[in-house]
Amino acid sequence: MKHKLEVCLSPALLHLYDTTDCNVVIIDIFRATSTITTALHNGAACVIPVASVEECIAIGNQTPNSITAGERDGKVAPGLSYGNSPFEYPADFIQGKTLVLTTTNGTKLLHMVKGAANIIIGSFLNLDAIVDFLKNDDKPVVLGCAAWKDRFNLEDTLFAGAVASALQQDFAINCDSARAAIHLHDASNGAYLSFLKNSSHYNRLSGYGLIKDLEYCTSKNLHPIVPILRGNQLVGL
Amino acid sequence: MKHKLEVCLSPALLHLYDTTDCNVVIIDIFRATSTITTALHNGAACVIPVASVEECIAIGNQTPNSITAGERDGKVAPGLSYGNSPFEYPADFIQGKTLVLTTTNGTKLLHMVKGAANIIIGSFLNLDAIVDFLKNDDKPVVLGCAAWKDRFNLEDTLFAGAVASALQQDFAINCDSARAAIHLHDASNGAYLSFLKNSSHYNRLSGYGLIKDLEYCTSKNLHPIVPILRGNQLVGL
């Protein structure tokens, strides 16, 4: 019998899903999970996701060769050193370092998941690697959209649709959220950035002058790696 | 300036929306809001939506010329007289009567809404009447999907998309849920029932042998009436 695949559209709906022994994919396309994928593929030793700026500073202080990163309202948060753009983490900078990262939505969702077999990090940058991992590992799947302060967003759901669409022959899909995500992905025709134009995060981030980030975070398979949570660290598989 | 129009995909997300002085549309396509619309258009004096079977019986006992209705697991709930199918309420039966109705999802959402200017009841059966009401009444709009035990469903979101699509020139839409609903509605090409095939409620209700109900509840504009909450009663405008 096929395992089921479900999509959770917001952290505020996560309690409706039983994530025990599931593979859970955390999705925060703009930009946490794209940045984590980039940093690990570019050679970061690990990424430590944390909930608050204070925790970020504390863990940064006690971790050798680490850097602290996080934004609030589109700017590097006071007390931290770097932001939440994938462009800040090229190989010649991040190689061998520990990235301690705080974000508004993705980090929160990651810490809410209970009892999962694996928690992995998904983005368009590692889409096929995520699909292959889920296909090869014999477990039920929950695709968790980080959303924006619990509000549904289009880009995380679009990515969930890309994964669900690629896996619909391999899993049982009896979840209207997954069906809707697949419809949205079909409607995009693979032109992700133009599909997302005028969406709420597109408007917010382009207002900060971050069009290049939006283009990058909607590019497929630049970084074929699976970030996976081990203890409190995300490492690359 | 245009008023905003937002879509709330589940009662579990309603706290993210400020419904004060808004027109709020309650949407529970399969089948509460379709049945309410049918009963009122067919001449029911009013519909009293209640949360529990016990309350339904109590209010039924104290209301002259009333009938009690509600289902649990697809059958008339013990202690009540009728079910939740629009076919149970033709004009020659329901005319002049008070329908005391308990449902799992629509009723719950209706009672959660706070401070709204108006709470009205939407279904495909009164789609254009709802659109006209919202267009003519100068207030922000929240389209509230009743969902299924807080889980997103496709048919309520499809209806929200039909309304949002018809109103997108008249309202400001800065809400990804509304954008997604419009995409889903576009994807349906107006063939609602076939679009909903294999959705979770389609499967559940067709499993009870209720295909005719599904067909009826996805028919447009059979009952051009706007059910609106006055005190604890829904009456037809």
XYZ file of C-alpha atoms in Angstrom:
474
model
C 0.000 0.000 0.000
C 1.195 3.482 -0.804
C 2.054 5.857 1.983
C 0.073 9.057 2.189
C 1.334 12.475 1.235
C -0.261 15.548 2.824
C 0.289 19.296 2.598
C -0.038 21.568 5.629
C -0.678 25.144 4.464
C 0.222 26.987 7.676
C 1.871 26.334 11.059
C -1.547 27.193 12.562
C -2.911 24.011 10.944
C -0.045 21.696 11.898
C -1.946 20.248 14.875
C -4.327 18.621 12.359
C -1.524 16.416 11.037
C 0.106 13.441 12.665
C 3.792 13.798 11.818
C 4.875 10.755 13.839
C 7.364 8.677 11.818
C 6.791 10.869 8.758
C 9.255 12.604 6.531
C 8.435 16.273 7.064
C 9.625 18.882 4.586
C 9.935 22.442 5.880
C 9.199 24.984 3.129
C 9.986 28.689 3.397
C 10.859 29.640 -0.169
C 11.307 33.401 0.438
C 13.919 32.906 1.796
C 14.910 30.763 4.790
C 14.887 27.306 3.237
C 16.475 28.604 0.019
C 19.262 30.224 2.027
C 19.838 27.131 4.183
C 20.061 24.947 1.065
C 22.500 27.360 -0.553
C 24.746 27.661 2.492
C 24.991 23.890 2.997
C 25.605 23.180 -0.673
C 28.298 25.840 -0.643
C 30.093 24.010 2.164
C 28.766 25.322 5.473
C 29.606 22.815 8.219
C 26.024 23.058 9.451
C 23.143 25.448 9.974
C 21.641 25.907 13.434
C 18.091 27.245 13.136
C 16.999 29.255 16.171
C 13.802 31.043 17.147
C 15.041 34.410 18.434
C 17.757 37.002 17.890
C 18.857 36.543 21.511
C 19.303 32.794 21.060
C 21.145 33.427 17.795
C 23.660 35.683 19.551
C 24.097 33.287 22.502
C 24.720 30.233 20.303
C 26.986 32.265 18.003
C 29.094 33.295 21.011
C 29.636 29.725 22.144
C 30.240 28.202 18.685
C 33.727 28.485 17.138
C 33.920 29.584 13.486
C 30.252 30.561 13.422
C 28.382 33.494 12.034
C 25.029 34.833 13.185
C 22.362 35.779 10.712
C 18.772 36.909 10.559
C 16.583 39.754 9.410
C 13.667 41.635 10.738
C 11.688 43.814 8.332
C 14.168 43.219 5.529
C 17.268 44.379 7.411
C 19.972 42.501 9.312
C 18.619 42.283 12.855
C 20.480 44.411 15.441
C 23.180 42.285 17.111
C 23.538 39.870 14.177
C 26.156 39.967 11.428
C 24.466 38.770 8.251
C 21.078 38.632 6.614
C 18.756 36.104 5.059
C 19.818 36.326 1.423
C 21.297 33.276 -0.332
C 23.748 35.647 -2.066
C 25.476 36.300 1.255
C 26.702 32.713 1.455
C 29.056 31.890 -1.447
C 31.488 28.981 -1.013
C 34.557 31.152 -0.416
C 32.816 32.727 2.560
C 30.703 30.021 4.168
C 32.914 26.927 3.666
C 33.491 25.142 6.970
C 31.536 27.697 8.993
C 28.504 27.171 11.196
C 25.601 29.410 10.209
C 23.369 30.275 13.172
C 20.167 31.528 11.563
C 16.960 32.995 12.937
C 13.944 33.549 10.705
C 10.356 34.562 11.297
C 8.487 31.616 9.858
C 10.558 28.622 8.729
C 12.377 28.254 12.026
C 9.141 28.398 13.979
C 7.550 25.624 11.941
C 10.653 23.440 12.174
C 10.570 23.604 15.957
C 6.849 22.769 16.079
C 7.169 19.402 14.324
C 6.948 16.446 16.728
C 7.981 12.834 16.324
C 9.004 12.971 12.671
C 11.267 10.303 11.215
C 13.174 13.055 9.414
C 12.868 16.807 9.113
C 14.325 18.031 5.833
C 14.530 21.414 4.158
C 12.938 22.030 0.765
C 13.296 24.777 -1.820
C 13.208 25.038 -5.585
C 17.018 25.036 -5.406
C 16.965 21.390 -4.281
C 13.581 20.274 -5.638
C 14.684 17.075 -7.380
C 16.918 16.049 -4.475
C 13.911 16.342 -2.121
C 11.683 14.392 -4.487
C 14.281 11.620 -4.783
C 14.757 11.458 -1.019
C 11.014 11.119 -0.387
C 10.619 8.561 -3.158
C 13.466 6.380 -1.912
C 12.686 6.583 1.798
C 9.646 4.477 2.573
C 7.614 6.782 4.852
C 4.489 8.953 4.843
C 5.133 12.579 3.909
C 3.949 15.909 5.281
C 4.928 18.975 3.268
C 4.864 21.880 5.730
C 4.493 25.427 4.435
C 6.018 28.004 6.757
C 3.593 30.677 5.525
C 3.871 34.275 6.813
C 2.936 34.754 10.445
C 0.544 31.827 9.975
C -1.007 33.300 6.838
C -1.162 31.103 3.756
C 1.285 32.115 1.054
C 1.484 31.289 -2.591
C 5.180 30.454 -3.008
C 5.398 27.792 -0.299
C 2.230 26.150 -1.598
C 3.557 26.306 -5.156
C 6.652 24.396 -4.071
C 4.526 21.858 -2.183
C 2.621 21.435 -5.433
C 5.847 20.828 -7.353
C 6.806 18.037 -4.942
C 3.299 16.544 -4.722
C 2.996 16.633 -8.493
C 6.263 14.742 -8.938
C 5.225 12.134 -6.352
C 1.562 11.578 -7.149
C 2.163 8.135 -8.676
C 4.206 7.026 -5.667
C 2.032 8.232 -2.780
C -1.664 8.204 -1.865
C -2.986 11.757 -1.982
C -6.245 12.116 -0.070
C -5.713 15.688 1.041
C -7.425 18.684 -0.554
C -4.483 20.947 0.334
C -2.220 18.718 -1.761
C -4.754 18.709 -4.590
C -4.955 22.504 -4.495
C -1.158 22.780 -4.436
C -0.921 20.548 -7.503
C -3.511 22.696 -9.303
C -1.520 25.824 -8.468
C 1.669 24.207 -9.712
C -0.079 23.183 -12.932
C -1.374 26.740 -13.339
C 2.159 28.126 -13.067
C 3.314 26.129 -16.107
C 6.721 26.056 -14.435
C 7.114 29.834 -14.787
C 7.371 30.252 -11.036
C 8.517 33.837 -10.759
C 5.958 35.238 -13.131
C 3.254 33.151 -11.419
C 4.232 34.727 -8.100
C 4.203 38.287 -9.371
C 1.992 40.446 -7.149
C 1.858 37.770 -4.456
C 2.283 39.161 -0.969
C 5.951 38.190 -0.489
C 6.867 39.186 -4.011
C 5.505 42.628 -3.258
C 7.201 42.816 0.138
C 10.641 41.642 -1.024
C 10.665 43.496 -4.324
C 9.813 46.582 -2.263
C 13.123 45.991 -0.439
C 14.899 45.836 -3.840
C 15.360 42.059 -3.654
C 14.230 40.993 -7.134
C 17.502 39.063 -7.582
C 16.711 37.031 -4.485
C 13.252 36.255 -5.821
C 14.723 35.086 -9.134
C 17.302 32.953 -7.372
C 14.847 31.360 -4.952
C 12.560 30.311 -7.820
C 15.397 28.619 -9.773
C 15.286 24.840 -9.869
C 17.979 22.385 -8.838
C 20.993 24.673 -8.521
C 21.917 22.947 -5.249
C 21.232 19.172 -5.302
C 21.497 18.531 -1.587
C 19.099 17.441 1.182
C 19.480 19.465 4.394
C 18.388 17.255 7.278
C 17.994 17.943 10.985
C 20.392 16.052 13.295
C 19.925 17.139 16.888
C 19.752 20.922 16.638
C 21.834 21.117 13.467
C 20.906 20.993 9.815
C 23.521 19.157 7.791
C 23.705 18.281 4.111
C 23.044 14.734 2.872
C -9.998 53.757 -2.346
C -11.146 50.212 -2.868
C -12.021 48.079 0.108
C -10.038 44.922 0.597
C -11.286 41.419 -0.047
C -9.691 38.506 1.805
C -10.231 34.755 1.898
C -9.917 32.749 5.123
C -9.271 29.094 4.275
C -10.186 27.536 7.635
C -11.846 28.485 10.937
C -8.445 27.756 12.522
C -7.065 30.786 10.652
C -9.941 33.179 11.386
C -8.045 34.895 14.221
C -5.657 36.294 11.588
C -8.456 38.363 10.070
C -10.103 41.486 11.429
C -13.785 41.037 10.604
C -14.889 44.243 12.343
C -17.370 46.123 10.142
C -16.782 43.680 7.287
C -19.224 41.750 5.206
C -18.408 38.151 6.069
C -19.577 35.329 3.809
C -19.897 31.883 5.401
C -19.141 29.129 2.881
C -19.923 25.461 3.475
C -20.776 24.191 -0.006
C -21.221 20.501 0.939
C -23.831 21.130 2.221
C -24.840 23.511 5.032
C -24.819 26.814 3.171
C -26.380 25.243 0.074
C -29.177 23.793 2.203
C -29.782 27.071 4.079
C -29.978 28.967 0.786
C -32.425 26.412 -0.630
C -34.675 26.385 2.436
C -34.931 30.175 2.596
C -35.515 30.568 -1.119
C -38.222 27.920 -0.869
C -40.031 29.980 1.752
C -38.705 28.973 5.174
C -39.554 31.691 7.688
C -36.000 31.573 8.956
C -33.113 29.241 9.690
C -31.638 29.084 13.192
C -28.072 27.728 13.013
C -26.991 25.984 16.221
C -23.804 24.306 17.356
C -25.025 21.071 18.918
C -27.730 18.436 18.603
C -28.858 19.206 22.180
C -29.316 22.901 21.391
C -31.126 21.975 18.197
C -33.643 19.871 20.124
C -34.092 22.522 22.836
C -34.731 25.372 20.392
C -36.955 23.142 18.261
C -39.093 22.360 21.343
C -39.647 26.030 22.138
C -40.231 27.247 18.562
C -43.714 26.821 17.039
C -43.894 25.394 13.504
C -40.227 24.428 13.544
C -38.332 21.396 12.419
C -34.998 20.160 13.696
C -32.297 19.018 11.323
C -28.707 17.877 11.268
C -26.511 14.951 10.392
C -23.591 13.181 11.894
C -21.598 10.826 9.684
C -24.052 11.172 6.824
C -27.173 10.166 8.792
C -29.894 12.187 10.531
C -28.563 12.727 14.045
C -30.418 10.832 16.793
C -33.137 13.078 18.260
C -33.480 15.238 15.126
C -36.090 14.890 12.380
C -34.384 15.807 9.131
C -30.989 15.818 7.489
C -28.668 18.222 5.734
C -29.718 17.665 2.134
C -31.183 20.553 0.115
C -33.639 18.039 -1.411
C -35.368 17.675 1.946
C -36.619 21.259 1.829
C -38.939 21.819 -1.153
C -41.379 24.753 -0.996
C -44.458 22.648 -0.224
C -42.729 21.321 2.897
C -40.626 24.169 4.271
C -42.833 27.201 3.494
C -43.456 29.264 6.625
C -41.494 26.910 8.871
C -38.475 27.618 11.042
C -35.555 25.319 10.267
C -33.345 24.696 13.311
C -30.123 23.329 11.816
C -26.919 21.991 13.321
C -23.885 21.245 11.160
C -20.299 20.301 11.874
C -18.437 23.120 10.178
C -20.520 26.001 8.779
C -22.349 26.639 12.019
C -19.128 26.678 14.002
C -17.521 29.270 11.733
C -20.629 31.447 11.766
C -20.569 31.617 15.557
C -16.855 32.463 15.615
C -17.167 35.671 13.573
C -16.972 38.813 15.706
C -18.009 42.404 14.993
C -19.004 41.924 11.365
C -21.273 44.455 9.657
C -23.160 41.543 8.094
C -22.852 37.786 8.130
C -24.285 36.281 4.960
C -24.480 32.757 3.579
C -22.868 31.856 0.272
C -23.213 28.899 -2.069
C -23.107 28.309 -5.794
C -26.919 28.320 -5.639
C -26.881 32.059 -4.841
C -23.487 33.060 -6.274
C -24.574 36.086 -8.281
C -26.828 37.358 -5.496
C -23.842 37.256 -3.111
C -21.600 39.008 -5.630
C -24.189 41.750 -6.173
C -24.701 42.242 -2.441
C -20.957 42.635 -1.820
C -20.545 44.937 -4.806
C -23.395 47.214 -3.766
C -22.646 47.337 -0.047
C -19.599 49.503 0.545
C -17.569 47.393 3.014
C -14.463 45.233 3.224
C -15.088 41.555 2.614
C -13.909 38.354 4.271
C -14.875 35.128 2.521
C -14.827 32.459 5.218
C -14.429 28.814 4.250
C -15.984 26.438 6.777
C -13.546 23.675 5.795
C -13.827 20.209 7.391
C -12.914 20.049 11.057
C -10.512 22.927 10.350
C -8.943 21.176 7.353
C -8.782 23.105 4.087
C -11.212 21.864 1.480
C -11.399 22.357 -2.231
C -15.093 23.145 -2.744
C -15.322 26.028 -0.269
C -12.149 27.556 -1.686
C -13.459 27.092 -5.234
C -16.569 29.084 -4.324
C -14.444 31.777 -2.649
C -12.529 31.920 -5.929
C -15.745 32.356 -7.902
C -16.717 35.340 -5.745
C -13.211 36.852 -5.647
C -12.890 36.434 -9.390
C -16.155 38.288 -10.022
C -15.136 41.106 -7.653
C -11.464 41.581 -8.483
C -12.071 44.877 -10.294
C -14.117 46.251 -7.411
C -11.963 45.298 -4.429
C -8.272 45.409 -3.502
C -6.945 41.863 -3.304
C -3.680 41.662 -1.347
C -4.232 38.220 0.056
C -2.493 35.088 -1.257
C -5.437 32.928 -0.194
C -7.696 34.948 -2.476
C -5.141 34.713 -5.294
C -4.957 30.943 -4.866
C -8.746 30.677 -4.794
C -8.967 32.629 -8.051
C -6.368 30.337 -9.645
C -8.371 27.284 -8.548
C -11.547 28.793 -9.942
C -9.788 29.530 -13.239
C -8.478 25.954 -13.326
C -12.020 24.603 -12.949
C -13.167 26.323 -16.153
C -16.583 26.551 -14.507
C -16.959 22.743 -14.536
C -17.251 22.650 -10.774
C -18.389 19.106 -10.181
C -15.803 17.497 -12.414
C -13.118 19.749 -10.869
C -14.113 18.453 -7.439
C -14.078 14.795 -8.406
C -11.880 12.852 -5.986
C -11.748 15.744 -3.537
C -12.180 14.657 0.067
C -15.856 15.656 0.441
C -16.759 14.375 -2.973
C -15.410 11.009 -1.921
C -17.098 11.116 1.454
C -20.527 12.166 0.189
C -20.544 10.036 -2.937
C -19.688 7.150 -0.614
C -23.021 7.885 1.129
C -24.765 7.732 -2.277
C -25.243 11.518 -2.414
C -24.103 12.280 -5.971
C -27.377 14.142 -6.604
C -26.611 16.443 -3.679
C -23.142 17.106 -5.072
C -24.597 17.987 -8.468
C -27.196 20.267 -6.925
C -24.740 22.064 -4.633
C -22.440 22.860 -7.578
C -25.274 24.378 -9.676
C -25.169 28.132 -10.099
C -27.864 30.652 -9.304
C -30.878 28.405 -8.802
C -31.815 30.415 -5.690
C -31.134 34.166 -6.071
C -31.439 35.130 -2.419
C -29.033 36.455 0.253
C -29.429 34.710 3.626
C -28.349 37.175 6.309
C -27.980 36.815 10.074
C -30.396 38.898 12.183
C -29.955 38.130 15.858
C -29.770 34.344 15.943
C -31.834 33.865 12.795
C -30.879 33.664 9.159
C -33.498 35.336 6.965
C -33.676 35.882 3.229
C -32.997 39.301 1.677
